[in-house]
Structure formats: C-alpha cells, structure tokens
Coordinates of C-alpha atoms and ligand atoms in Angstrom, one line a residue:
X489 CA 29.8 18.7 0.0
X490 CA 26.3 19.0 -1.5
X491 CA 26.0 17.7 -5.0
X492 CA 23.2 18.6 -7.4
X493 CA 22.4 15.6 -9.7
X494 CA 20.6 16.7 -12.9
X495 CA 18.9 14.4 -15.4
X496 CA 17.6 16.6 -18.2
X497 CA 15.1 15.3 -20.8
X498 CA 13.5 17.2 -23.6
X499 CA 10.5 18.4 -21.6
X500 CA 11.4 17.3 -18.1
X501 CA 14.2 17.6 -15.6
X502 CA 14.8 15.4 -12.6
X503 CA 17.0 16.6 -9.8
X504 CA 18.4 15.5 -6.4
X505 CA 20.5 17.4 -3.9
X506 CA 22.7 14.9 -2.1
X507 CA 24.9 15.5 0.9
X508 CA 28.0 13.5 -0.2
X509 CA 29.3 13.1 3.3
X510 CA 26.2 11.3 4.6
X511 CA 24.8 10.3 1.1
X512 CA 21.4 11.6 2.4
X513 CA 19.0 13.1 -0.2
X514 CA 18.4 16.6 1.1
X515 CA 15.7 17.3 -1.5
X516 CA 14.6 16.0 -4.9
X517 CA 12.0 16.5 -7.5
X518 CA 11.1 17.0 -11.1
X519 CA 10.2 19.8 -13.4
X520 CA 7.6 18.6 -15.9
X521 CA 6.1 20.1 -19.1
X522 CA 9.0 22.4 -19.8
X523 CA 8.3 24.5 -22.8
X524 CA 4.5 23.6 -22.6
X525 CA 3.2 25.1 -19.3
X526 CA 5.3 23.9 -16.5
X527 CA 5.0 22.2 -13.1
X528 CA 7.6 21.6 -10.4
X529 CA 7.3 18.8 -7.9
X530 CA 9.6 19.3 -4.9
X531 CA 10.2 17.1 -1.9
X532 CA 12.4 18.1 1.0
X533 CA 14.0 14.9 2.5
X534 CA 11.2 12.4 3.1
X535 CA 8.6 15.2 3.5
X536 CA 5.4 15.8 1.6
X537 CA 5.6 16.5 -2.1
X538 CA 4.9 20.1 -3.0
X539 CA 3.4 20.5 -6.5
X540 CA 3.5 24.0 -8.0
X541 CA 2.3 25.0 -11.5
X542 CA 4.8 27.5 -12.7
X543 CA 5.6 28.7 -16.2
X544 CA 8.9 27.4 -17.4
X545 CA 9.3 28.1 -21.1
X546 CA 13.0 27.1 -21.1
X547 CA 15.2 24.6 -19.2
X548 CA 17.2 27.6 -17.8
X549 CA 14.0 28.8 -16.2
X550 CA 13.3 25.3 -14.9
X551 CA 16.7 25.1 -13.3
X552 CA 16.3 28.6 -11.8
X553 CA 13.0 27.3 -10.2
X554 CA 14.8 24.3 -8.8
X555 CA 17.5 26.5 -7.3
X556 CA 14.8 28.9 -5.9
X557 CA 13.1 25.9 -4.3
X558 CA 16.3 24.6 -2.8
X559 CA 16.9 28.0 -1.3
X560 CA 13.3 28.7 -0.3
X561 CA 13.1 30.0 3.3
X562 CA 10.4 27.6 4.3
X563 CA 11.0 24.3 2.5
X564 CA 14.5 24.9 1.2
X565 CA 17.6 23.0 2.3
X566 CA 20.4 25.5 1.5
X567 CA 20.8 29.3 2.1
X568 CA 22.9 30.1 -1.0
X569 CA 24.2 28.6 -4.1
X570 CA 27.7 28.4 -2.5
X571 CA 26.3 25.4 -0.7
X572 CA 26.2 23.5 -4.0
X573 CA 29.7 22.1 -4.3
X574 CA 29.3 20.4 -7.7
X575 CA 26.7 19.4 -10.3
X576 CA 26.6 15.8 -11.8
X577 CA 24.8 15.5 -15.1
X578 CA 23.4 12.3 -16.5
X579 CA 24.4 12.1 -20.2
X580 CA 23.0 9.3 -22.2
X581 CA 25.5 8.7 -25.0
X582 CA 29.3 9.1 -24.7
X583 CA 30.1 7.1 -27.8
X584 CA 33.6 5.7 -27.9
X585 CA 34.9 9.1 -26.7
X586 CA 34.0 8.7 -23.1
X587 CA 34.8 5.5 -21.2
X588 CA 34.4 7.2 -17.8
X589 CA 32.8 10.2 -16.1
X590 CA 34.6 13.5 -16.8
X591 CA 34.7 17.1 -15.6
X592 CA 32.8 19.3 -18.0
X593 CA 34.6 22.0 -19.9
X594 CA 34.1 23.4 -23.4
X595 CA 36.1 20.6 -25.1
X596 CA 34.1 17.9 -23.3
X597 CA 30.8 19.7 -24.3
X598 CA 32.0 19.6 -27.9
X599 CA 32.7 15.9 -27.6
X600 CA 29.2 15.3 -26.2
X601 CA 27.8 17.3 -29.1
X602 CA 29.6 15.1 -31.5
X603 CA 27.8 12.1 -30.0
X604 CA 24.4 13.7 -30.7
X605 CA 23.9 11.7 -33.9
X606 CA 24.0 8.5 -31.8
X607 CA 21.3 9.6 -29.4
X608 CA 19.3 12.4 -31.1
X609 CA 16.5 12.4 -28.6
X610 CA 18.6 12.4 -25.5
X611 CA 22.0 14.0 -25.8
X612 CA 20.7 17.4 -27.1
X613 CA 18.4 17.6 -24.1
X614 CA 21.2 16.6 -21.7
X615 CA 23.3 19.4 -23.2
X616 CA 20.6 22.0 -22.7
X617 CA 20.6 21.1 -19.0
X618 CA 24.4 21.4 -18.9
X619 CA 24.3 24.9 -20.6
X620 CA 21.5 26.1 -18.3
X621 CA 23.4 25.1 -15.2
X622 CA 26.6 26.6 -16.5
X623 CA 24.9 30.0 -17.0
X624 CA 23.2 30.0 -13.6
X625 CA 26.1 28.5 -11.6
X626 CA 29.2 29.7 -13.6
X627 CA 31.8 28.9 -10.9
X628 CA 30.5 25.5 -9.8
X629 CA 32.4 22.4 -11.2
X630 CA 30.2 20.1 -13.2
X631 CA 30.7 16.4 -14.2
X632 CA 29.2 14.4 -17.0
X633 CA 28.3 10.8 -16.1
X634 CA 27.5 8.6 -19.2
X635 CA 25.0 5.8 -19.5
X636 CA 27.3 4.1 -22.0
X637 CA 30.6 4.5 -20.2
X638 CA 30.5 1.3 -18.1
X639 CA 30.1 -0.8 -21.3
X640 CA 33.2 0.7 -23.0
X641 CA 35.1 -2.3 -21.6
X642 CA 33.1 -4.7 -23.9
X643 CA 35.4 -6.7 -26.2
X644 CA 35.1 -6.3 -29.9
X645 CA 33.4 -9.7 -30.2
X646 CA 30.5 -8.3 -28.1
X647 CA 30.2 -4.9 -29.6
X648 CA 30.6 -5.5 -33.3
X649 CA 27.5 -6.1 -35.5
X650 CA 27.7 -8.5 -38.5
X651 CA 27.7 -5.5 -40.9
X652 CA 30.2 -4.3 -43.4
X653 CA 33.2 -3.0 -41.4
X654 CA 33.1 0.4 -43.1
X655 CA 30.0 1.3 -41.1
X656 CA 31.9 1.0 -37.9
X657 CA 34.9 2.8 -39.4
X658 CA 32.8 5.6 -40.9
X659 CA 29.9 6.0 -38.5
X660 CA 30.9 4.1 -35.4
X661 CA 27.9 1.8 -35.8
X662 CA 28.5 -0.7 -33.0
X663 CA 26.8 -1.8 -29.8
X664 CA 27.2 0.6 -26.9
X665 CA 24.8 -0.5 -24.2
X666 CA 22.9 1.8 -21.8
X667 CA 21.9 1.8 -18.1
X668 CA 25.6 1.6 -17.4
X669 CA 25.4 3.7 -14.2
X670 CA 22.8 1.3 -12.8
X671 CA 24.6 -1.9 -13.9
X672 CA 27.8 -0.6 -12.3
X673 CA 26.2 0.5 -9.1
X674 CA 24.2 -2.7 -8.7
X675 CA 27.1 -5.1 -9.5
X676 CA 29.4 -3.3 -7.0
X677 CA 26.7 -3.3 -4.3
X678 CA 26.1 -7.0 -4.8
X679 CA 29.7 -7.9 -4.4
X680 CA 29.7 -5.8 -1.2
X681 CA 26.6 -7.5 0.1
X682 CA 28.1 -10.9 -0.6
X683 CA 31.4 -9.9 0.8
X684 CA 33.2 -11.1 -2.2
X685 CA 35.9 -9.3 -4.3
X686 CA 34.2 -7.4 -7.1
X687 CA 37.4 -7.8 -9.3
X688 CA 37.1 -11.5 -9.4
X689 CA 33.4 -12.2 -9.8
X690 CA 31.1 -13.2 -12.6
X691 CA 27.8 -11.5 -12.4
X692 CA 24.7 -10.9 -14.5
X693 CA 22.6 -7.7 -13.7
X694 CA 19.0 -7.6 -14.9
X695 CA 17.8 -3.9 -15.0
X696 CA 14.2 -4.5 -15.7
X697 CA 12.1 -1.3 -15.8
X698 CA 10.1 0.2 -18.6
X699 CA 13.4 0.2 -20.4
X700 CA 15.2 -3.0 -19.7
X701 CA 18.7 -4.4 -20.3
X702 CA 20.9 -7.2 -19.0
X703 CA 24.6 -6.9 -18.5
X704 CA 27.3 -9.5 -18.0
X705 CA 29.9 -8.2 -15.6
X706 CA 33.3 -10.1 -15.3
X707 CA 35.9 -9.0 -12.8
X708 CA 34.2 -5.7 -12.3
X709 CA 33.9 -4.9 -16.0
X710 CA 31.0 -5.0 -18.5
X711 CA 31.7 -7.6 -21.1
X712 CA 28.4 -7.8 -22.8
X713 CA 25.0 -6.1 -22.6
X714 CA 21.7 -6.5 -24.3
X715 CA 21.1 -2.9 -25.6
X716 CA 23.0 -1.9 -28.7
X717 CA 23.6 1.2 -30.8
X718 CA 20.4 2.5 -29.3
X719 CA 18.2 1.2 -26.4
X720 CA 15.9 -0.6 -28.9
X721 CA 18.0 -3.8 -29.0
X722 CA 17.7 -6.7 -26.6
X723 CA 14.8 -7.5 -24.3
X724 CA 11.1 -7.1 -25.1
X725 CA 10.4 -3.9 -23.1
X726 CA 7.4 -1.8 -22.0
X727 CA 6.9 -0.3 -25.5
X728 CA 10.2 -1.3 -27.3
X729 CA 10.3 -4.4 -29.4
X730 CA 13.8 -5.5 -28.5
X731 CA 15.5 -7.9 -30.9
X732 CA 13.6 -8.6 -34.1
X733 CA 14.5 -9.9 -37.5
X734 CA 15.5 -6.6 -39.4
X735 CA 13.7 -7.9 -42.5
X736 CA 10.4 -7.2 -40.6
X737 CA 11.0 -3.5 -41.2
X738 CA 10.8 -3.9 -45.0
X739 CA 7.9 -6.3 -44.7
X740 CA 5.8 -3.9 -42.6
X741 CA 6.8 -1.0 -44.9
X742 CA 5.5 -2.8 -47.9
X743 CA 2.3 -4.2 -46.3
X744 CA 1.3 -0.9 -44.6
X745 CA 2.9 1.6 -46.9
X746 CA 4.9 3.2 -44.0
X747 CA 8.1 5.1 -44.1
X748 CA 11.1 4.3 -41.9
X749 CA 10.3 7.0 -39.3
X750 CA 6.8 5.6 -38.8
X751 CA 8.2 2.1 -38.4
X752 CA 10.9 3.2 -35.9
X753 CA 8.1 4.9 -34.0
X754 CA 6.2 1.6 -33.9
X755 CA 9.2 -0.3 -32.7
X756 CA 10.0 2.2 -30.0
X757 CA 6.6 3.3 -28.8
X758 CA 4.0 0.8 -29.9
X759 CA 5.7 -2.5 -29.4
X760 CA 7.0 -4.5 -26.5
X761 CA 4.5 -5.8 -23.9
X762 CA 2.2 -2.9 -24.7
X763 CA 2.1 -3.9 -28.4
X764 CA 1.7 -7.6 -27.7
X765 CA -1.0 -7.2 -25.0
X766 CA -2.8 -4.1 -26.3
X767 CA -3.4 -3.4 -22.6
X768 CA -0.6 -1.4 -21.2
X769 CA 3.2 -1.0 -20.9
X770 CA 2.9 -1.1 -17.1
X771 CA 3.5 -4.6 -15.8
X772 CA 1.1 -4.0 -12.9
X773 CA -1.7 -3.5 -15.4
X774 CA -0.6 -6.6 -17.3
X775 CA -0.5 -8.7 -14.2
X776 CA -4.0 -7.7 -13.1
X777 CA -5.4 -8.1 -16.7
X778 CA -3.8 -11.6 -16.9
X779 CA -5.3 -12.5 -13.5
X780 CA -8.7 -11.5 -14.9
X781 CA -8.2 -13.8 -17.8
X782 CA -6.8 -11.5 -20.5
X783 CA -4.8 -14.0 -22.6
X784 CA -2.8 -11.5 -24.5
X785 CA -1.6 -9.8 -21.3
X786 CA -0.6 -13.3 -20.0
X787 CA 1.2 -14.0 -23.2
X788 CA 3.0 -10.6 -23.1
X789 CA 4.3 -11.4 -19.6
X790 CA 5.4 -14.9 -20.7
X791 CA 7.2 -13.5 -23.7
X792 CA 9.0 -10.9 -21.6
X793 CA 10.1 -13.4 -19.0
X794 CA 11.3 -15.9 -21.7
X795 CA 13.5 -13.2 -23.3
X796 CA 15.0 -12.3 -19.9
X797 CA 15.7 -16.0 -19.3
X798 CA 17.3 -16.4 -22.8
X799 CA 19.6 -13.5 -22.2
X800 CA 20.7 -14.7 -18.8
X801 CA 21.3 -18.2 -20.3
X802 CA 23.5 -16.7 -23.1
X803 CA 25.5 -14.6 -20.7
X804 CA 26.1 -17.6 -18.4
X805 CA 27.6 -19.2 -21.5
X806 CA 29.6 -16.1 -22.4
X807 CA 31.0 -15.9 -18.9
X808 CA 31.5 -19.6 -18.6
X809 CA 29.6 -19.7 -15.3
X810 CA 28.1 -17.1 -13.0
X811 CA 28.5 -16.3 -9.3
X812 CA 25.6 -14.0 -8.8
X813 CA 22.5 -12.8 -10.7
X814 CA 21.0 -9.4 -9.6
X815 CA 17.6 -7.9 -10.3
X816 CA 16.9 -4.2 -10.2
X817 CA 14.7 -1.4 -11.5
X818 CA 10.8 -1.1 -11.2
X819 CA 10.0 -4.6 -12.2
X820 CA 13.2 -6.3 -11.2
X821 CA 12.8 -4.9 -7.7
X822 CA 9.1 -5.4 -7.3
X823 CA 8.0 -8.5 -9.1
X824 CA 8.7 -11.7 -7.1
X825 CA 6.9 -13.9 -9.7
X826 CA 9.2 -12.7 -12.5
X827 CA 12.2 -13.5 -10.4
X828 CA 11.1 -16.9 -9.3
X829 CA 9.8 -17.9 -12.8
X830 CA 13.2 -17.0 -14.3
X831 CA 15.2 -18.6 -11.6
X832 CA 13.2 -21.8 -11.6
X833 CA 14.3 -22.3 -15.2
X834 CA 17.9 -22.1 -14.0
X835 CA 17.4 -24.7 -11.3
X836 CA 19.8 -27.0 -13.2
X837 CA 22.6 -24.6 -12.2
X838 CA 21.8 -25.3 -8.5
X839 CA 19.9 -22.0 -8.1
X840 CA 17.4 -22.1 -5.4
X841 CA 15.2 -19.1 -4.3
X842 CA 14.2 -18.5 -0.7
X843 CA 10.4 -17.7 -1.0
X844 CA 10.3 -15.5 2.0
X845 CA 13.3 -13.4 1.0
X846 CA 11.9 -13.1 -2.5
X847 CA 8.8 -11.4 -1.2
X848 CA 10.7 -8.6 0.7
X849 CA 10.6 -5.2 -1.1
X850 CA 12.6 -2.0 -1.1
X851 CA 16.0 -3.2 0.3
X852 CA 19.2 -4.9 -0.8
X853 CA 18.7 -8.6 -0.2
X854 CA 20.0 -12.0 -1.1
X855 CA 17.0 -14.0 -2.3
X856 CA 18.7 -17.3 -2.9
X857 CA 18.9 -19.9 -0.2
X858 CA 22.3 -20.4 1.6
X859 CA 22.8 -23.6 -0.3
X860 CA 22.1 -22.1 -3.7
X861 CA 25.2 -22.6 -6.0
X862 CA 24.6 -19.2 -7.6
X863 CA 23.6 -16.2 -5.4
X864 CA 20.5 -14.2 -6.5
X865 CA 20.0 -10.7 -5.2
X866 CA 17.6 -7.8 -5.4
X867 CA 19.4 -4.5 -5.3
X868 CA 17.3 -1.3 -5.6
X869 CA 19.2 0.8 -8.1
X870 CA 20.2 4.3 -7.2
X871 CA 21.5 6.1 -10.3
X872 CA 21.4 9.5 -8.7
X873 CA 23.6 8.3 -5.8
X874 CA 26.0 6.7 -8.3
X875 CA 26.2 10.0 -10.3
X876 CA 26.9 11.9 -7.0
X877 CA 29.7 9.5 -6.1
X878 CA 31.3 9.8 -9.5
X879 CA 31.0 13.6 -9.4
X880 CA 32.5 13.8 -5.9
X881 CA 35.4 11.5 -7.0
X882 CA 36.3 13.9 -9.8
X883 CA 35.9 17.2 -8.1
X884 CA 37.3 16.7 -4.6
Ligands
AMP1427 P1 11.3 1.9 -14.0 O1 11.4 2.2 -15.5 O2 12.5 1.3 -13.4 O3 10.7 3.1 -13.2 O4 10.2 0.8 -13.9 C1 8.8 1.0 -14.2 C2 8.1 -0.3 -14.4 O5 8.2 -1.1 -13.3 C3 6.6 0.0 -14.5 O6 6.2 0.2 -15.8 C4 6.0 -1.2 -13.9 O7 5.7 -2.0 -15.0 C5 7.1 -1.9 -13.1 N1 6.7 -2.0 -11.7 C6 6.8 -1.1 -10.8 N2 6.2 -1.5 -9.6 C7 5.8 -2.8 -9.8 C8 5.2 -3.8 -9.1 N3 4.9 -3.6 -7.8 N4 4.8 -5.0 -9.7 C9 5.1 -5.2 -11.0 N5 5.7 -4.3 -11.7 C10 6.1 -3.1 -11.2

C-alpha cells in the first residue's frame, strides 16, 4: 500500500509518498509560501528536484498540486488517487487525549481542535492539512500521528510542574514533550541494531536539530523528556532559550518596557545559540565562525554542549544507569565533535568512542568501542517512515 505522509505547517506542507511494502520513498517534496505566492519542490525517488512556482492561495490548492505532481505523466509515480491507500498526518499536540496514533474521524478532529490552545501555532495548521486532504480524498483512510503521544507514558513526577495543582486540573498545564515520533523510532532502531530487547533497555535519545530535545526511554517507554508544555523548555536550541529562570521574564519586561508577547518572541526566536552568538542559529555557521576566532560563537557551542551533557547526566540518574545513548537529527547525526565532547565527559561511566566510527555519516552506526560499557549510536531519524508505519498498522 502507498501511504501519503503529510506534515502541514502554517505556510508550508511537506509530503512523502511511501510504498509500505518496501518502505521506499516513491516521491517527496515541499510546498512553500502557501498563501503568499507559492512554490512546489518535487522529487521522484532519488531523482532531480523539480522546483515550480505555482500560485497556492490555500492549503487545499497546495495538496491538489501535490496530488497532480504525484499523478503527472512524466515525473509522477501513480496513475490515480486509488493508488494512495492511506494518509498519515503529523499532528504536533495531542494533549492528554491522545496517547497513541489514531484513525481520523469527526470526533478525533474535534479532540485535536480541543488541543489547539496547547499548540496555537501548530495544531490549527495541522488541522487545515487534514481538512484539505479529507475534501480531496474523501474515501481514503487517514491517521493522526502525534509528536506528544510517545511521552504520555511519563510518570507524574516527570510531567508535573511545581505550580499550584489547580492549573493542571483546570488547564492541563503539565509537561508533554515533543519529537515523540523521532524518539520512539530512534530508540527502537537502536535496540534492533544492538540486538537487545527494547522492552528491557535503558536508553537516552538526543534529538539535536534546530529544535532539540532529549528523552529517557526505559523498557520501551518514555519516562522523561526535556521539552515541556511547549517546545521552549529544556536544551538551549537554535533560537529557543530552553530552561531559564522564569523571573527573567519580569526582569526584561521592566528593563525594556516589553509586553509578554514580545518577550515570548525573544525566547522562541531570538535566543538560543543564535542569541548568544549573534552569528547564526545554524551550527555549521557557528563552527566556522568559532574556527575563525569568534569568541561568542565558540561560547554558544560550549553552552549548547554543556546543557546536552547536563540533561544526559540527569537522565542517567533518573534511569539509575543507561545501556545506550543515541544521537539523531541534523546536529546529532552530523557533528562528531559534539558527540565526542559530550561522551568524553561521561568517560567515568566507561564510555569510549571509536574515532573512526564517529566520523561516518548518514547511516545507523554504533560509535562506541566494543569494550565501552555504555553503547553510543548515531541513528538518522526518519519521522516520515515512522508515521507511515503507524498509519499502516492502523489501516490495514
Ligand atoms: P534539523 O532541525 O534536524 O533539520 O537540524 C538542522 C540543524 O542541524 C542545522 O541548523 C544545523 O545547525 C545542524 N547541522 C546540519 N548539518 C550539520 C553539519 N554537517 N555539521 C554541524 N551541524 C549540522
């Protein structure tokens, strides 16, 4: 069965058509600048990327263009929409309602709408994509796969904030965690690669991209993760501050005469390694700036790595030990210096990195030495494949 995986943002829409039998990506791409002017980037298999400027005032038009591209005589991969067996939608926030993926129907859509408050920038956009697909492919089963679902196994001691309990009761203010699809995919894959039973392992997954989070996985379940009610908590990220003393908000408000919206914008978009360095949110830029003597860029990298290390250390304590540490996402997969710096600080645990393996890119690999007491792995994440697998499991 072919599964269309859709990740719909407010002005962009990423898609992949995956053959679930072979798990091959038949075609993929992105619609950008929806509602502005519109551009579709389409790639058949491993072929050349085709970029076409095409007006797409609405998400429905964007999805129609995706379907047209998939059925195009020359570069398409299917002849009719009957060849799309199901659609898997990435949905950012499932609140406490959704602890696993679910087949979409009107009641589920209502449930997702009720979580809009918790992710006002993301869930409404995800829903627009769901409605557009429903209109254009009315008979095709659709599944929602939530970023938060994997973390619904966290115990209360991990997810409760030290706030008056009524805020949890009344508004469901608690820690939810994100990147769940990635943490789940990577931890499963690591157990497979190590040939150890997933259900009886202690693992720490470091998803380090522009957005970054760490997850403690015990016996196949998320027991703690660094993001919270929103993705702002935890690590220092590309442009997000991560953990700060909440009193800083009042302090800046008074010093700069700013309102809460402006400060949240600063914490989400102007902070992190970008804010510290003043150079860039992209770690490649930071590394080259640091190599050219930019001290703030070097400091930003050091601060980022230190926070990663602290979270790993705290999760080792929470898990009372660790069997494997996994690195994934843009930076986790591509930055050997980050991995070795972090792991060198964990040498007391008997962790030893194999220099040669640590320099390999783009494949699942164990980068610790055979004697290392804790295994360290790099597993390129594949959220789309994980969404396709979840979708297939529910519709077949
Ligand atoms: P993601 O959000 O997973 O797409 O990751 C994007 C981030 O990964 C970028 O902002 C870069 O900072 C980082 N990244 C990607 N490739 C490299 C690389 N070769 N070296 C260092 N950082 C990288």
